Coordinates of C-alpha atoms in Angstrom, one line a residue:
X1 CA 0.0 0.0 0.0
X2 CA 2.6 2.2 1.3
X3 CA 4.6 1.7 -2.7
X4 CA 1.5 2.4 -4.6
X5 CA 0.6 5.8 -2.5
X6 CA 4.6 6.7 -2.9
X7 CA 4.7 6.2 -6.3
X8 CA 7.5 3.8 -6.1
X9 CA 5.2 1.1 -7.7
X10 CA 2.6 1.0 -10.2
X11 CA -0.6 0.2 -10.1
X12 CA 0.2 -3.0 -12.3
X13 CA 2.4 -4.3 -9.6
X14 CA 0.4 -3.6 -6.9
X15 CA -2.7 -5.9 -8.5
X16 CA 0.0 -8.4 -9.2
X17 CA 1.3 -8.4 -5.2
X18 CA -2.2 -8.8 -3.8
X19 CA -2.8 -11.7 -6.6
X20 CA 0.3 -13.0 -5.1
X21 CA -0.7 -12.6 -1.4
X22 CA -4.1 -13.9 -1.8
X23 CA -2.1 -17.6 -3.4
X24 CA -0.2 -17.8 -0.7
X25 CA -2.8 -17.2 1.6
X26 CA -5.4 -19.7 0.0
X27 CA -2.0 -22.1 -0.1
X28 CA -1.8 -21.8 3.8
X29 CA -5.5 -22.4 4.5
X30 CA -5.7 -25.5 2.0
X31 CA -3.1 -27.2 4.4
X32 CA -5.5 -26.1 7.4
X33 CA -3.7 -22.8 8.6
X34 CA -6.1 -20.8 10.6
X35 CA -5.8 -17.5 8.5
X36 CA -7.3 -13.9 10.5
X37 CA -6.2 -10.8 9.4
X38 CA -7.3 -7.5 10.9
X39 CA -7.3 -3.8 10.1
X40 CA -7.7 -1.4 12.7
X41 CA -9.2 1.8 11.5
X42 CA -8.7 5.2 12.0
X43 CA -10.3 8.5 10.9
X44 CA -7.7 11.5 9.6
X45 CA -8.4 13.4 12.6
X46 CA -8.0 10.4 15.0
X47 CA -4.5 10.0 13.6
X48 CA -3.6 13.5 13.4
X49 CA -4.8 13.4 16.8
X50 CA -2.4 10.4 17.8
X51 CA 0.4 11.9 15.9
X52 CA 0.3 15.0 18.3
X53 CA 0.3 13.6 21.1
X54 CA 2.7 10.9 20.1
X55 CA 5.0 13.9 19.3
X56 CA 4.9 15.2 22.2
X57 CA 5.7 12.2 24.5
X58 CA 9.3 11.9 25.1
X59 CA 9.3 8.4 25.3
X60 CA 6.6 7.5 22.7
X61 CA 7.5 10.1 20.0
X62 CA 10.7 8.3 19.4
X63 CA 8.7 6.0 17.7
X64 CA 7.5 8.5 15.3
X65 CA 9.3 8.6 12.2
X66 CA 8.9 11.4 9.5
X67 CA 7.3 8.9 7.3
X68 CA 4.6 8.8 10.0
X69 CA 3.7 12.3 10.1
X70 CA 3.6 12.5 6.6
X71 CA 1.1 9.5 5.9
X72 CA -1.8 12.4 7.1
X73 CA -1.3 14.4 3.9
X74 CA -2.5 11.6 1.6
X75 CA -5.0 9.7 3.8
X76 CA -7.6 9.9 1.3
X77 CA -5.1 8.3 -1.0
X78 CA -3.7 5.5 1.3
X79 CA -7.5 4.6 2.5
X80 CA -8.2 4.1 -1.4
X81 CA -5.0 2.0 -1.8
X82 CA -6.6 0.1 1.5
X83 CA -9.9 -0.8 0.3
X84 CA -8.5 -2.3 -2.6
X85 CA -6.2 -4.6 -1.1
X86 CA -9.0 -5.6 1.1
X87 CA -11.1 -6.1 -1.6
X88 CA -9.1 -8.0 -3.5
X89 CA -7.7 -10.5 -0.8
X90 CA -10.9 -10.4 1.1
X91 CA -11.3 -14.6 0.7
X92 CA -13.8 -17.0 2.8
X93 CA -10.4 -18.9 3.9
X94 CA -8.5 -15.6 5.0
X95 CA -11.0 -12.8 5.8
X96 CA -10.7 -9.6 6.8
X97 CA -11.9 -8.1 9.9
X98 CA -11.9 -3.9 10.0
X99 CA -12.4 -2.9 13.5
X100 CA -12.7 0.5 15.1
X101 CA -9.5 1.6 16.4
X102 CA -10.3 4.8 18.0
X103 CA -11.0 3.1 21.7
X104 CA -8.4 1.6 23.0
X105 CA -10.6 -0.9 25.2
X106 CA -13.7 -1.7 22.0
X107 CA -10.0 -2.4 19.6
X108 CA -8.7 -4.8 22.5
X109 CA -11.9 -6.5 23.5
X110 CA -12.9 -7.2 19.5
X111 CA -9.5 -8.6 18.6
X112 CA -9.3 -11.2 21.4
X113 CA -12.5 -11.9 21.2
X114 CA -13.1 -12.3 17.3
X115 CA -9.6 -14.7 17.7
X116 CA -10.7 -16.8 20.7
X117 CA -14.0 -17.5 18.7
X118 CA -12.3 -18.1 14.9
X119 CA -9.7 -20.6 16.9
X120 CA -12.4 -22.7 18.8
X121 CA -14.6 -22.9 15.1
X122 CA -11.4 -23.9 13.5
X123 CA -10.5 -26.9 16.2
X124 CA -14.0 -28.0 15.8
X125 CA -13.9 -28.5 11.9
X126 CA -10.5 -29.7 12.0
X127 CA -11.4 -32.3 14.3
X128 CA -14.6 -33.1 12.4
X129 CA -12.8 -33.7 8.9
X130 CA -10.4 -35.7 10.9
X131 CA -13.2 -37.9 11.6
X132 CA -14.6 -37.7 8.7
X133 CA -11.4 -39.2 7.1
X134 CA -11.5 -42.1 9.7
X135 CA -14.5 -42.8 9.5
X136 CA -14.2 -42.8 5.5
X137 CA -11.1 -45.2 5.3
X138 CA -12.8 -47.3 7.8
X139 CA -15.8 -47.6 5.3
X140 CA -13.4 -48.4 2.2
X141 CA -11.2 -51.1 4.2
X142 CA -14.5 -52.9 5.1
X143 CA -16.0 -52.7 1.2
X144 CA -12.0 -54.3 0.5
X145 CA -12.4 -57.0 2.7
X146 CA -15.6 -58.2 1.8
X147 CA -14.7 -58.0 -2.0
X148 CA -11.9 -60.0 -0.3
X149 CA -9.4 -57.6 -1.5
X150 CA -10.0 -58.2 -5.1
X151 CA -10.7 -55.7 -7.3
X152 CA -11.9 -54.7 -10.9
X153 CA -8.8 -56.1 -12.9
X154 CA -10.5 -55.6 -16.3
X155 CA -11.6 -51.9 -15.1
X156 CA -8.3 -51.1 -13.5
X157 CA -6.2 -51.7 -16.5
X158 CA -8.3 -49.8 -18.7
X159 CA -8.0 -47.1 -17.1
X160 CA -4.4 -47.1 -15.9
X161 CA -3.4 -48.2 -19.7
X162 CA -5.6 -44.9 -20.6
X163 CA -3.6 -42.6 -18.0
X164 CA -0.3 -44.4 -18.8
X165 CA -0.5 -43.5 -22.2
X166 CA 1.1 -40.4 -22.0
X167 CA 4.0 -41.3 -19.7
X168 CA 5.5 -43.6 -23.0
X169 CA 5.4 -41.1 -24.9
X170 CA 7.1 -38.5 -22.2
X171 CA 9.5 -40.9 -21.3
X172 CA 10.1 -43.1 -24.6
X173 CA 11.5 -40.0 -26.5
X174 CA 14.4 -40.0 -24.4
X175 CA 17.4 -41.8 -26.5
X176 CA 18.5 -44.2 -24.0
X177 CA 21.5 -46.1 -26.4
X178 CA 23.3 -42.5 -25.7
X179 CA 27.0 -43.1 -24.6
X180 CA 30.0 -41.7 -24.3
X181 CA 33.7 -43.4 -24.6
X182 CA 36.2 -43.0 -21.9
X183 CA 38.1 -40.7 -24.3
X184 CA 35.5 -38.3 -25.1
X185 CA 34.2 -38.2 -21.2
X186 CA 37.8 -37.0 -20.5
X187 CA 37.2 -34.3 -23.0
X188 CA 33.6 -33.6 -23.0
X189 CA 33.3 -33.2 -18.9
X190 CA 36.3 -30.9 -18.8
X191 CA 35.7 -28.8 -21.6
X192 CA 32.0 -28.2 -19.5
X193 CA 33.8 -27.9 -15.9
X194 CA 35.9 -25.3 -17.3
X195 CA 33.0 -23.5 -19.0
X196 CA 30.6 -23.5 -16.2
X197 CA 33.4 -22.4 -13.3
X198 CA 33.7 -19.3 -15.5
X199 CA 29.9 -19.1 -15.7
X200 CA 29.0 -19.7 -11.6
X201 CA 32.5 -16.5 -11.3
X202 CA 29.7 -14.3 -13.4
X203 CA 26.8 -15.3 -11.6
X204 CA 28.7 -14.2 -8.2
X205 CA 29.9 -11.0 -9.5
X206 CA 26.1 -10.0 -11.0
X207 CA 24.1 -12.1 -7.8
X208 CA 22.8 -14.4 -9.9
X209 CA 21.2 -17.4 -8.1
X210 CA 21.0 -20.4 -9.5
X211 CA 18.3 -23.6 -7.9
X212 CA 19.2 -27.0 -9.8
X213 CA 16.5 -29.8 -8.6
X214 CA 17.5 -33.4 -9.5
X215 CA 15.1 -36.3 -9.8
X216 CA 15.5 -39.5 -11.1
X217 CA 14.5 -43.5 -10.8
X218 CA 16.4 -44.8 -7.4
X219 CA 20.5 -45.8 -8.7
X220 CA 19.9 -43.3 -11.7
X221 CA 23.1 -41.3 -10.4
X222 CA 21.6 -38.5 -8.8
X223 CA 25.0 -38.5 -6.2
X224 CA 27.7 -39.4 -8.7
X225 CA 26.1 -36.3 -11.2
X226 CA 25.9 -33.6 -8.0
X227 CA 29.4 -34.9 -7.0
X228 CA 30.7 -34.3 -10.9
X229 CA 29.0 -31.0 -11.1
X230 CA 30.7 -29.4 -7.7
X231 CA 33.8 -30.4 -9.0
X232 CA 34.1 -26.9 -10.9
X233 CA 32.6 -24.9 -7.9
X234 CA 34.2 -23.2 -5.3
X235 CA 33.1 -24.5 -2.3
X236 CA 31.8 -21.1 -1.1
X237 CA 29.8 -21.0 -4.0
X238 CA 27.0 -23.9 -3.9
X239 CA 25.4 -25.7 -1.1
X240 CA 23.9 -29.3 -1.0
X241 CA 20.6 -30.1 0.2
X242 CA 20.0 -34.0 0.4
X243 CA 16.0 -34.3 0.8
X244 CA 14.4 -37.2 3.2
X245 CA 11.7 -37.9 5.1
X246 CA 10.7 -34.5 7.4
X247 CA 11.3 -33.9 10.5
X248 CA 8.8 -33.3 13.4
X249 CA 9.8 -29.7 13.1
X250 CA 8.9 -29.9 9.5
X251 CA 6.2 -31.4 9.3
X252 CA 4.7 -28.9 11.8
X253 CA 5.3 -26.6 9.0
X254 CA 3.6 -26.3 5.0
X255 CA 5.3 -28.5 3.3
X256 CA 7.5 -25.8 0.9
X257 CA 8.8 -24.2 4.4
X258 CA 11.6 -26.8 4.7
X259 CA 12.7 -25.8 1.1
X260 CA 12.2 -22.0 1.2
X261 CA 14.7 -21.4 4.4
X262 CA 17.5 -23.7 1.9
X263 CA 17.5 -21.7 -0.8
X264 CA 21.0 -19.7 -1.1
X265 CA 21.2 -15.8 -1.6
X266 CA 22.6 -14.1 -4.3
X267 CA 25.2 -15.3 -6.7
X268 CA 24.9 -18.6 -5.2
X269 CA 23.9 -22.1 -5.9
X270 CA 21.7 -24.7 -4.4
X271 CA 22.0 -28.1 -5.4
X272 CA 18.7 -30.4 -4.4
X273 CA 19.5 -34.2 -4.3
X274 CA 15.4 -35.0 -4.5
X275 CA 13.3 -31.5 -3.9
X276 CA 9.4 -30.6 -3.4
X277 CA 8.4 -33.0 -6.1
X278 CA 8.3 -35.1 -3.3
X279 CA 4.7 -34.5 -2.6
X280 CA 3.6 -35.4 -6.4
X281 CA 5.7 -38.7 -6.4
X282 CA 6.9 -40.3 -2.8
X283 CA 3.3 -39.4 -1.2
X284 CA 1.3 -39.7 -3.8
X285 CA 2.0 -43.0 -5.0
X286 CA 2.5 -44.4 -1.2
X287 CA -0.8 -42.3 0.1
X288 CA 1.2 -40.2 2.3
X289 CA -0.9 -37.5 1.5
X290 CA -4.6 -36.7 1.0
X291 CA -5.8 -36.6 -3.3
X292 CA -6.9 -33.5 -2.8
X293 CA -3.1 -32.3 -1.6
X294 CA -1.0 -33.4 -3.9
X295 CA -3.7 -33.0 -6.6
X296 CA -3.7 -29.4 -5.3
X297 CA 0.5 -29.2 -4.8
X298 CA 1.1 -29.1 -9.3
X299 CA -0.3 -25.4 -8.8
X300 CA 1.3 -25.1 -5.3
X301 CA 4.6 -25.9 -6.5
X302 CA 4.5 -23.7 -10.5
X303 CA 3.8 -20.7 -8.5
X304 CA 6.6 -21.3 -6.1
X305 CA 9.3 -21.7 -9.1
X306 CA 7.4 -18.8 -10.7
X307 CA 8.4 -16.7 -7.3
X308 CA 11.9 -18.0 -7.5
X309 CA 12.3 -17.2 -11.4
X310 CA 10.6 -14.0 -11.0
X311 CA 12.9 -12.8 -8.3
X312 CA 15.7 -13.6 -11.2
X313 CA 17.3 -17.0 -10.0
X314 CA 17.6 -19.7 -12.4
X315 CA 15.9 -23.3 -12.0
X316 CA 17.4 -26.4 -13.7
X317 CA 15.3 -29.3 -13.2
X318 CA 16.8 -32.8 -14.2
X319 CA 14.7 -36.2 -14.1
X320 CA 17.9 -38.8 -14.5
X321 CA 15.7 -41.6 -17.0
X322 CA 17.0 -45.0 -15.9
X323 CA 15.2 -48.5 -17.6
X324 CA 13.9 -51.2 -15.5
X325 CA 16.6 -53.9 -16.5
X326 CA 19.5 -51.1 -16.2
X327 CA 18.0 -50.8 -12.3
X328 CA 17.7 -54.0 -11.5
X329 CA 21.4 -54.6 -12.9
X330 CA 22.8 -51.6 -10.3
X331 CA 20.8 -52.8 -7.3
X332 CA 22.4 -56.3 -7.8
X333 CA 26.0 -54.5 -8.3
X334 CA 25.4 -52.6 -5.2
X335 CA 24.4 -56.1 -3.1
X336 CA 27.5 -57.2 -3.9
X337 CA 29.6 -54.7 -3.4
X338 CA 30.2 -53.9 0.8
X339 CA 31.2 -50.1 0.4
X340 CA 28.0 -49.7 -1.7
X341 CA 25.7 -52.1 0.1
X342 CA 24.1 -49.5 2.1
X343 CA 22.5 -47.6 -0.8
X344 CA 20.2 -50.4 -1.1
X345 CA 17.2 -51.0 1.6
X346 CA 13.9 -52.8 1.4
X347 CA 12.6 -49.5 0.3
X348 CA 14.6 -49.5 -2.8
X349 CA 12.9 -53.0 -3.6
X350 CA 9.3 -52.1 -2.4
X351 CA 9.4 -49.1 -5.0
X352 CA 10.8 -50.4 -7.5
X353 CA 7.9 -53.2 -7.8
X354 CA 5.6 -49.9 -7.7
X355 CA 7.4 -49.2 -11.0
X356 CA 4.7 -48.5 -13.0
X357 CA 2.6 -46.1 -10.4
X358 CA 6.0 -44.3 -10.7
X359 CA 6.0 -44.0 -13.9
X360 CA 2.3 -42.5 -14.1
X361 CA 3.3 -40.0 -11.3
X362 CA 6.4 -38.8 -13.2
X363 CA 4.4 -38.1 -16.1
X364 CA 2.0 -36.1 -14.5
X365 CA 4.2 -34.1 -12.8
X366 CA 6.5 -33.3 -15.9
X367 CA 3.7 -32.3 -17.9
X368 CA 2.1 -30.3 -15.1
X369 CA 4.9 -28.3 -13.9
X370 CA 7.2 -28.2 -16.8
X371 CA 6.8 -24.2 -17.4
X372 CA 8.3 -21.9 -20.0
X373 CA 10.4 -20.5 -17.0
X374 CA 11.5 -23.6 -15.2
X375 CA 11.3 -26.6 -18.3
X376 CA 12.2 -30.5 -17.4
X377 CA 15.0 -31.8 -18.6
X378 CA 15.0 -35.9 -19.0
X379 CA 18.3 -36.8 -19.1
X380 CA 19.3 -40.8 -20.2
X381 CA 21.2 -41.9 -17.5
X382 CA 21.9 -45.8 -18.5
X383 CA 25.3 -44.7 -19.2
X384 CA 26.4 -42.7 -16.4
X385 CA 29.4 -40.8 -18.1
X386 CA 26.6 -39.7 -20.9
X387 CA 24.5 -38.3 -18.2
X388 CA 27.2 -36.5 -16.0
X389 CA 28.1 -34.5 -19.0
X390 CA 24.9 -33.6 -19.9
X391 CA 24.0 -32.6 -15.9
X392 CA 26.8 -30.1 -16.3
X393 CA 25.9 -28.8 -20.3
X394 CA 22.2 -28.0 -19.3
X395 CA 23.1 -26.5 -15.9
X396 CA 25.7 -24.1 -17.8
X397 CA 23.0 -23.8 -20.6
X398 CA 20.4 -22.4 -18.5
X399 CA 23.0 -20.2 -16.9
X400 CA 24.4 -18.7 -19.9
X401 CA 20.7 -18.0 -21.2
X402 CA 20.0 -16.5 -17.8
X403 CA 23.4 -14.4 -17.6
X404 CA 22.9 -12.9 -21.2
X405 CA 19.2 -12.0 -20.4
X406 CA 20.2 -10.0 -17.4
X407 CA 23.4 -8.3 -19.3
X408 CA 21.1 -7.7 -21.7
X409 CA 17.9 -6.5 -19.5
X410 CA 20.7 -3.5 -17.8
X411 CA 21.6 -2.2 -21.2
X412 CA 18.3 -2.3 -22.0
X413 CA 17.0 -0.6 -18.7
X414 CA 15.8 -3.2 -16.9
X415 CA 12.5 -5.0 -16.8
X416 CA 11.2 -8.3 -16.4
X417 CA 12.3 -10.8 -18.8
X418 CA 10.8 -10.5 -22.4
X419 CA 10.5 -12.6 -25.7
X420 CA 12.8 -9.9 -27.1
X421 CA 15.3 -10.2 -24.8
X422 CA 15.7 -14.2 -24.4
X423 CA 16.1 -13.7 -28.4
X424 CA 19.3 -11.6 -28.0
X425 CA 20.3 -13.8 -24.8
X426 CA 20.4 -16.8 -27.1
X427 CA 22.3 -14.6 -29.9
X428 CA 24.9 -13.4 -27.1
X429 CA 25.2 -17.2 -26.4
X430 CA 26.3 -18.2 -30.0

């Protein structure tokens, strides 16, 4: 409010933060936050009334900054301002509540009271859907037990051959007979070490951030591939974020908190070994989380990589595409190997005979949240020196693009990021 009434932001941006707020907002309160916001109302006399006598107190008109006494001379502008963001992010999941702030005592007294009630409403319908559920899985246990845990075969693949449809053609257009000879490893992998050290040296002088996610079938490579592409980082320069099951702490939070306080600032990169796409594969396909969650976490998730991009970092994205018989041949290898033998757990096996609900989920979420701004890249990764080249060649790729667009955006001015620009970024590159 306080931008749009300085003129420091336009009214375009100012619509676009309070279509911003209200998603993250509606994000909260779809995971059961109990959302109350208040604003406490004051006439123009009222606060020119304050103001004095906040002036005037020794103690309390320290707090008073010049900003303050000027907000006065454009009340009528700041309440317009108001009302519009009120408007506009007024939602039945986080409402607004305008109370009277003149008495000190009514202000008080509404607050509390309006909280106290909101909380005890909120308890009640959270422990009513939690029965609901209960009492819902109870009911479909009992109609699997007297089916005597059969179920419609004929139905079932029909539809799963009609879903799975898609995910062939996703994943069957990645070459998989790609390799690469010792020789031209050597040569290929240091030729794009080299290349991207002098890119991440650019990114730290301008404060370019870079995210890279990696995903892939379980013995793709993931760790051999992170390992490969720190080799031509400083060790100042990225951090490593392996992603398990959360802790209590975060669990106790939304489920993006526990990536949000990892990412690096400026001119730094963050490596995730597994990411947020957790809650589209892991819990959907074991039924760690509700349909409606991870149904509603493809949006959830495109927003928060559009917040990320927006802001000007960079996010690679890499699904390493592993076969079925190229799996099972590693998990044997790593049996009988001891110094590797700990990379396998029942886990490993239990997914792996899920391999086809896998695949489903993978396909969703690539063509869900593969965005113009932060694209999927399938990398083959039956050969592992193929795909530890091509790890580093997309991640410099999308740093280059990213690096050219920003050199380009200063001499241009400034400004978000435009077809224009990404079309001299891409010239800049050649």
């Amino acid at each position: 409010i306080a931008c749009l009434c300085d003129r420091s932001a336009s009214r375009a941006a100012f619509d676009e933060w309070l279509v911003r707020i209200k998603t993250f907002e509606t994000m909260l309160a779809d995971e059961g936050a109990l959302i109350l916001k208040f604003w406490l109302h004051l006439s123009k006399a009222e606060q020119r009334k304050r103001l004095t006598r906040a002036g005037k107190d020794p103690l309390v008109g320290l707090r008073a900054s010049d900003q303050s006494w000027l907000t006065p001379r454009r009340y009528e502008d700041y309440l317009t301002a108001a009302g519009q963001a009120l408007r506009q992010t007024q939602t039945a999941a986080a409402p607004w509540y305008i109370v009277e702030g003149a008495d000190d005592n009514f202000r008080r007294a509404t607050v509390l009271t309006t909280l106290a009630e909101r909380l005890g409403h909120h308890l009640k319908a959270r422990r009513r859907a939690a029965k609901d559920r209960a009492k819902a899985l109870k009911k479909a246990r009992k109609a699997d037990e007297k089916r005597g845990g059969r179920r419609d075969r004929k139905a079932s693949a029909a539809h799963k051959a009609t879903l799975r449809a898609p995910v062939r053609q996703v994943l069957d257009s990645v070459d998989m007979s790609q390799k690469l000879g010792v020789a031209a490893y050597a040569k290929a992998f240091h030729k794009a070490q080299v290349r991207l050290h002098a890119l991440q040296a650019r990114a730290r002088a301008t404060g370019l951030s870079t995210v890279v996610v990696l995903e892939g079938w379980d013995a793709a490579g993931k760790g051999g591939a992170i390992r490969r592409l720190t080799f031509a980082l400083n060790a100042r320069d990225y951090r490593i974020v392996p992603v398990a099951a959360p802790t209590d702490e975060e669990r106790a939070h939304h489920y993006l908190w526990r990536f949000w306080r990892h990412l690096g600032r400026a001119g730094r990169m963050t490596i995730f070994d597994r990411s947020w796409y957790g809650r589209v594969l892991v819990e959907r396909v074991e039924a760690l989380a509700e349909d409606q969650a991870w149904m509603r976490a493809y949006g959830e998730i495109n927003d928060f990589e559009s917040q990320l991009t927006e802001h000007g970092a960079v996010v690679v994205k890499l699904w390493l595409h592993l076969t079925k018989d190229e799996q099972l041949r590693r998990f044997k290898r790593r049996d009988q190997l001891a110094h590797k033998r700990w990379k396998l757990t029942e886990d490993d096996w239990r997914n792996r005979e899920r391999w086809d609900d896998y695949e489903l989920a993978v396909n969703d979420m690539i063509s869900r949240t593969s965005t113009a701004a932060a694209p999927w890249h399938l990398v083959a990764a039956n050969d592992k020196r193929y795909c530890r080249v091509r790890v580093l060649e997309i991640t410099a790729d999308a740093m280059e693009m990213a690096l050219n667009e920003k050199a380009v955006a200063e001499k241009t001015g400034g400004g978000p990021r435009t077809r224009s620009s990404r079309r001299a970024a891409r010239m800049l590159a050649r």
